Amino acid sequence: MHETTRLAGLLQERINDTLGRHREALAPLGPDAGAVLDEATQFLQGGKRFRAQFAVLGYRAIRQLDVSGDVDAEFGAVLDAACSLELFHAAALIHDDIIDRSDTRRGRPATHRSFAAMHRDSGLRGDADHFGTASALLVGDLLQSWADELMQAACAAVDRERGDRARVHFNRMRSEVAVGQYLDVLEEQQPRFAPHNEQLERSTRVLVYKSAKYSVEAPLLVGAALAGATLEQEAPLAAFGLPVGVAFQLRDDLLGVFGDEQVTGKPAGDDLIEGKRTVLVTLTRETLPHTQQNIFDELLGTDLDVEDVRMLQRTIRESGAVEEVEGMITRNVDRAVGALQGSPVRPDAAHLLAQLAERAAQRTA
Amino acid sequence: MHETTRLAGLLQERINDTLGRHREALAPLGPDAGAVLDEATQFLQGGKRFRAQFAVLGYRAIRQLDVSGDVDAEFGAVLDAACSLELFHAAALIHDDIIDRSDTRRGRPATHRSFAAMHRDSGLRGDADHFGTASALLVGDLLQSWADELMQAACAAVDRERGDRARVHFNRMRSEVAVGQYLDVLEEQQPRFAPHNEQLERSTRVLVYKSAKYSVEAPLLVGAALAGATLEQEAPLAAFGLPVGVAFQLRDDLLGVFGDEQVTGKPAGDDLIEGKRTVLVTLTRETLPHTQQNIFDELLGTDLDVEDVRMLQRTIRESGAVEEVEGMITRNVDRAVGALQGSPVRPDAAHLLAQLAERAAQRTA
């Protein structure tokens, strides 16, 4: 546990240093730019840092790294890659909150809401909400660039071949997550659910690209590539990472319906209000008689009040879909852990990976 | 002229190849992703390619390059960097059109409008306009990543030191343009104009960071760095690029008020409706008597009809601000061309740079 704490500290330090350097570089643009830097800094104080942790363990799966030791050039490169993933994730969340019209994130107002509030508080003219959206869009763009700079620094600090391979994984991740997000948005807006099997396939595809690969598999492979993983070493890590990512997102689906606002920082039933066609929702629908299914479909994605949310939560619970999803989570984690057995992954890392998989699958926020 | 045509063809080919490769890589995400690729492809058929041209000339300022010759590794790297800047610019424009709530771009519907129309045409549920915004946001994110990949490829194809230096310029450009954009948006929303000199300073700062450095200076320096420019060689290019960029944006300010919709692809008086506090507008205000100034301020940034736009155009013209801005454009181009004289920039490139500066400053679209 000491290791995890030290790592969290090192990551936060490095993120703060990076943002501090950018603040200095942007000083010629004058004091008004400060609001952008302040928001980025505040946003990046929080978060569970799963992606950073998977990247570090991806590295350790291949090459020894003493997390309690000195931060030499090699360790620094791993930290840069890990921070890069966290900055990229912050950018994705900030844009995601615009897309989902979310009010809160990490227990604070979403970035577009913060800027809308600033607009109102400082007596600016024009549409405060639109100013919020415009500003958050630009903060996200900025963090995307800075994520890229950090990944560049990480890749430049290791052998060329290793750096190039890490970039391949990072690049693929960025493409897939943006398109996965688009498919998610598109899915919500379909006039009706597809027939069950097709819908399950569509929902699973969104889950895989928008989240599973992005949150676990890609960070692991970026870390492993930096350590010089061969394709033979990458294979078991991918075979571990994808099911852990699936479990991670299935847990997210459960939290999106049943999560405690105090813990998740997102309102209860958020996914229901947004009308997300998650695997959980798709499995629920299939069990409902026709009339109930119609009511369910009509409520989903509307401006639900507390009572509506409770009713839908009850429907989902009573359908047996929660147990089914819990079962899928367990099986995915088991499959993941199994993929590491007898693999060329370093045993101490395999042990830590299994622990982290469990945490990712069983988290409450 | 033959060279310019060949270059335009090579750039378009390379952009199409890049997008084609991404389309293939994204095939596993299914046919629904096609709309994203189609929009990116269509968007990138147009544009004036100033940034690409400045990057290529930046390279040629330092190192010989036969634009009519074979595309070897070195020429390929220059083309990749040039295409990267065009992809990044496409992303910036797509996000900019969300921010400015623009309806058209390059004579087509803006990306967010295209997706809103697709939403309506395919009978999706939910808010078509918001779907448009969400989709365009993601298309922009995607193009930003792809721009970065191309820059990476460009930098990897030349000596390490040259590549690193090109990245410094590219990275700085990305930071500065996002924050410059933010300052522009913030400026529009200020309840009133600042006192004249302060306002001129603020408007100039936005012009420099949002456009002059981004459109001309940075592309030039990226190209020059790829060619291995020393700091001594970079200096005259920066001294040339910044005033050309200023002239480029001052022309943009004039086109934003007086431009022909058929040529610019943007409605006439667009900047007036958006309430942009350009140098042109700031200079106009200063000449107006108090009462007229108040009317001017109140109209700016509102939903002007054709008559209002004509009236404001007349006010701006009669104020003498147009001549003043034209004079600034001429002086900036002269200063730029002067900066190359006696400099270590290759003479054939200096000649082409002067021509391109003139085109950037005197364009009608």
Short mmCIF file of C-alpha atoms in Angstrom, two decimals, chain A residues 22 26 28-30 32-33 35-36 95 98-99 101 115 118-119 123-127 130-131 134-135 137-138 141-142 144-146 148-149 152 156 160 167 171 174-176 178-183 185-186 188-191 202 205 209 277 297 300-301, chain B residues 22 26 28-30 32-33 35-36 95 98-99 101 115 118-119 123-127 130-131 134-135 137-138 141-142 144-146 148-149 152 156 160 167 171 174-176 178-183 185-186 188-191 202 205 209 277 297 300-301:
data_model
loop_
_atom_site.label_atom_id
_atom_site.label_comp_id
_atom_site.label_asym_id
_atom_site.label_seq_id
_atom_site.Cartn_x
_atom_site.Cartn_y
_atom_site.Cartn_z
CA HIS A 22 2.63 25.53 -18.99
CA LEU A 26 1.62 31.06 -21.23
CA PRO A 28 2.82 36.39 -22.10
CA LEU A 29 -0.87 35.82 -22.86
CA GLY A 30 -1.80 37.83 -19.78
CA ASP A 32 -7.09 36.35 -18.22
CA ALA A 33 -5.59 33.03 -19.29
CA ALA A 35 -8.86 30.81 -15.42
CA VAL A 36 -7.99 28.10 -17.94
CA HIS A 95 -15.53 16.97 -23.44
CA ILE A 98 -20.28 18.78 -22.55
CA ILE A 99 -21.66 15.92 -24.63
CA ARG A 101 -24.67 17.83 -20.42
CA PHE A 115 -17.05 28.59 -16.69
CA MET A 118 -17.69 32.47 -13.83
CA HIS A 119 -19.52 34.19 -16.70
CA GLY A 123 -21.21 40.11 -15.21
CA LEU A 124 -20.11 39.17 -18.72
CA ARG A 125 -22.61 39.62 -21.51
CA GLY A 126 -24.00 36.95 -23.83
CA ASP A 127 -25.04 33.40 -23.07
CA HIS A 130 -22.56 28.75 -24.26
CA PHE A 131 -19.51 30.51 -22.84
CA ALA A 134 -16.81 27.07 -25.47
CA SER A 135 -14.36 27.39 -22.60
CA LEU A 137 -14.07 22.70 -25.19
CA LEU A 138 -10.83 24.72 -25.30
CA ASP A 141 -8.20 20.73 -26.41
CA LEU A 142 -5.38 22.17 -24.38
CA GLN A 144 -5.15 16.87 -25.16
CA SER A 145 -2.09 18.70 -26.51
CA TRP A 146 -0.36 18.58 -23.18
CA ASP A 148 0.55 14.40 -26.18
CA GLU A 149 3.61 16.38 -25.12
CA GLN A 152 6.33 12.43 -26.47
CA ALA A 156 11.88 10.14 -26.27
CA ARG A 160 13.53 4.48 -30.23
CA ARG A 167 3.01 5.57 -29.57
CA ASN A 171 -2.45 6.57 -31.08
CA ARG A 174 -7.08 8.00 -29.05
CA SER A 175 -8.74 7.14 -32.35
CA GLU A 176 -10.81 4.34 -30.90
CA ALA A 178 -13.24 9.22 -29.93
CA VAL A 179 -15.11 7.02 -32.38
CA GLY A 180 -16.36 4.80 -29.55
CA GLN A 181 -17.74 7.92 -27.88
CA TYR A 182 -19.45 8.93 -31.09
CA LEU A 183 -21.06 5.49 -31.36
CA VAL A 185 -23.89 9.17 -28.47
CA LEU A 186 -25.44 7.81 -31.67
CA GLU A 188 -28.60 6.85 -27.27
CA GLN A 189 -30.42 8.65 -30.05
CA GLN A 190 -31.69 5.62 -31.95
CA PRO A 191 -35.46 5.81 -32.06
CA ARG A 202 -23.93 -2.86 -30.33
CA ARG A 205 -18.99 -2.69 -29.01
CA TYR A 209 -14.02 0.79 -27.56
CA ARG A 277 -28.00 1.81 -23.79
CA ASP A 297 -38.09 2.45 -23.20
CA LEU A 300 -35.20 6.02 -20.50
CA GLY A 301 -33.33 9.14 -21.57
CA HIS B 22 -7.57 5.56 -40.43
CA LEU B 26 -11.40 1.83 -37.58
CA PRO B 28 -13.76 -3.05 -36.55
CA LEU B 29 -15.93 -0.31 -35.03
CA GLY B 30 -18.58 -0.98 -37.67
CA ASP B 32 -21.85 3.68 -38.12
CA ALA B 33 -18.36 5.16 -37.70
CA ALA B 35 -20.18 9.29 -40.91
CA VAL B 36 -17.24 10.56 -38.88
CA HIS B 95 -14.32 23.41 -32.79
CA ILE B 98 -19.16 25.20 -32.43
CA ILE B 99 -17.84 28.08 -30.35
CA ARG B 101 -22.23 28.93 -33.60
CA PHE B 115 -24.44 16.15 -38.03
CA MET B 118 -28.05 13.86 -40.35
CA HIS B 119 -29.85 13.49 -37.01
CA GLY B 123 -35.25 10.24 -37.58
CA LEU B 124 -33.07 9.93 -34.50
CA ARG B 125 -34.55 10.97 -31.18
CA GLY B 126 -33.34 13.71 -28.86
CA ASP B 127 -31.97 17.13 -29.67
CA HIS B 130 -26.89 18.95 -29.46
CA PHE B 131 -26.10 15.77 -31.37
CA ALA B 134 -21.33 16.41 -29.69
CA SER B 135 -20.38 14.82 -33.00
CA LEU B 137 -16.57 17.98 -30.94
CA LEU B 138 -15.49 14.36 -31.38
CA ASP B 141 -10.75 15.58 -31.23
CA LEU B 142 -10.07 12.83 -33.70
CA GLN B 144 -6.29 16.64 -33.44
CA SER B 145 -4.95 13.17 -32.66
CA TRP B 146 -4.34 12.42 -36.29
CA ASP B 148 -0.32 14.76 -33.92
CA GLU B 149 0.41 11.36 -35.47
CA GLN B 152 5.24 12.50 -35.08
CA ALA B 156 10.73 10.67 -36.69
CA ARG B 160 16.48 13.56 -33.69
CA ARG B 167 7.96 19.59 -31.91
CA ASN B 171 3.65 22.22 -29.12
CA ARG B 174 -1.11 24.29 -29.95
CA SER B 175 -1.03 25.76 -26.45
CA GLU B 176 -1.06 29.33 -27.63
CA ALA B 178 -6.20 27.27 -27.64
CA VAL B 179 -5.61 29.95 -25.02
CA GLY B 180 -5.72 32.68 -27.69
CA GLN B 181 -9.09 31.34 -28.72
CA TYR B 182 -10.29 31.43 -25.15
CA LEU B 183 -9.19 35.05 -24.80
CA VAL B 185 -14.27 34.33 -26.68
CA LEU B 186 -13.82 36.08 -23.35
CA GLU B 188 -16.49 39.22 -26.98
CA GLN B 189 -18.34 38.81 -23.72
CA GLN B 190 -16.87 41.75 -21.86
CA PRO B 191 -19.74 44.04 -20.86
CA ARG B 202 -6.11 43.30 -25.84
CA ARG B 205 -2.90 40.12 -28.21
CA TYR B 209 -1.85 34.38 -30.44
CA ARG B 277 -13.54 42.94 -30.89
CA ASP B 297 -21.45 49.01 -29.15
CA LEU B 300 -22.27 44.67 -32.13
CA GLY B 301 -22.67 41.00 -31.26
#
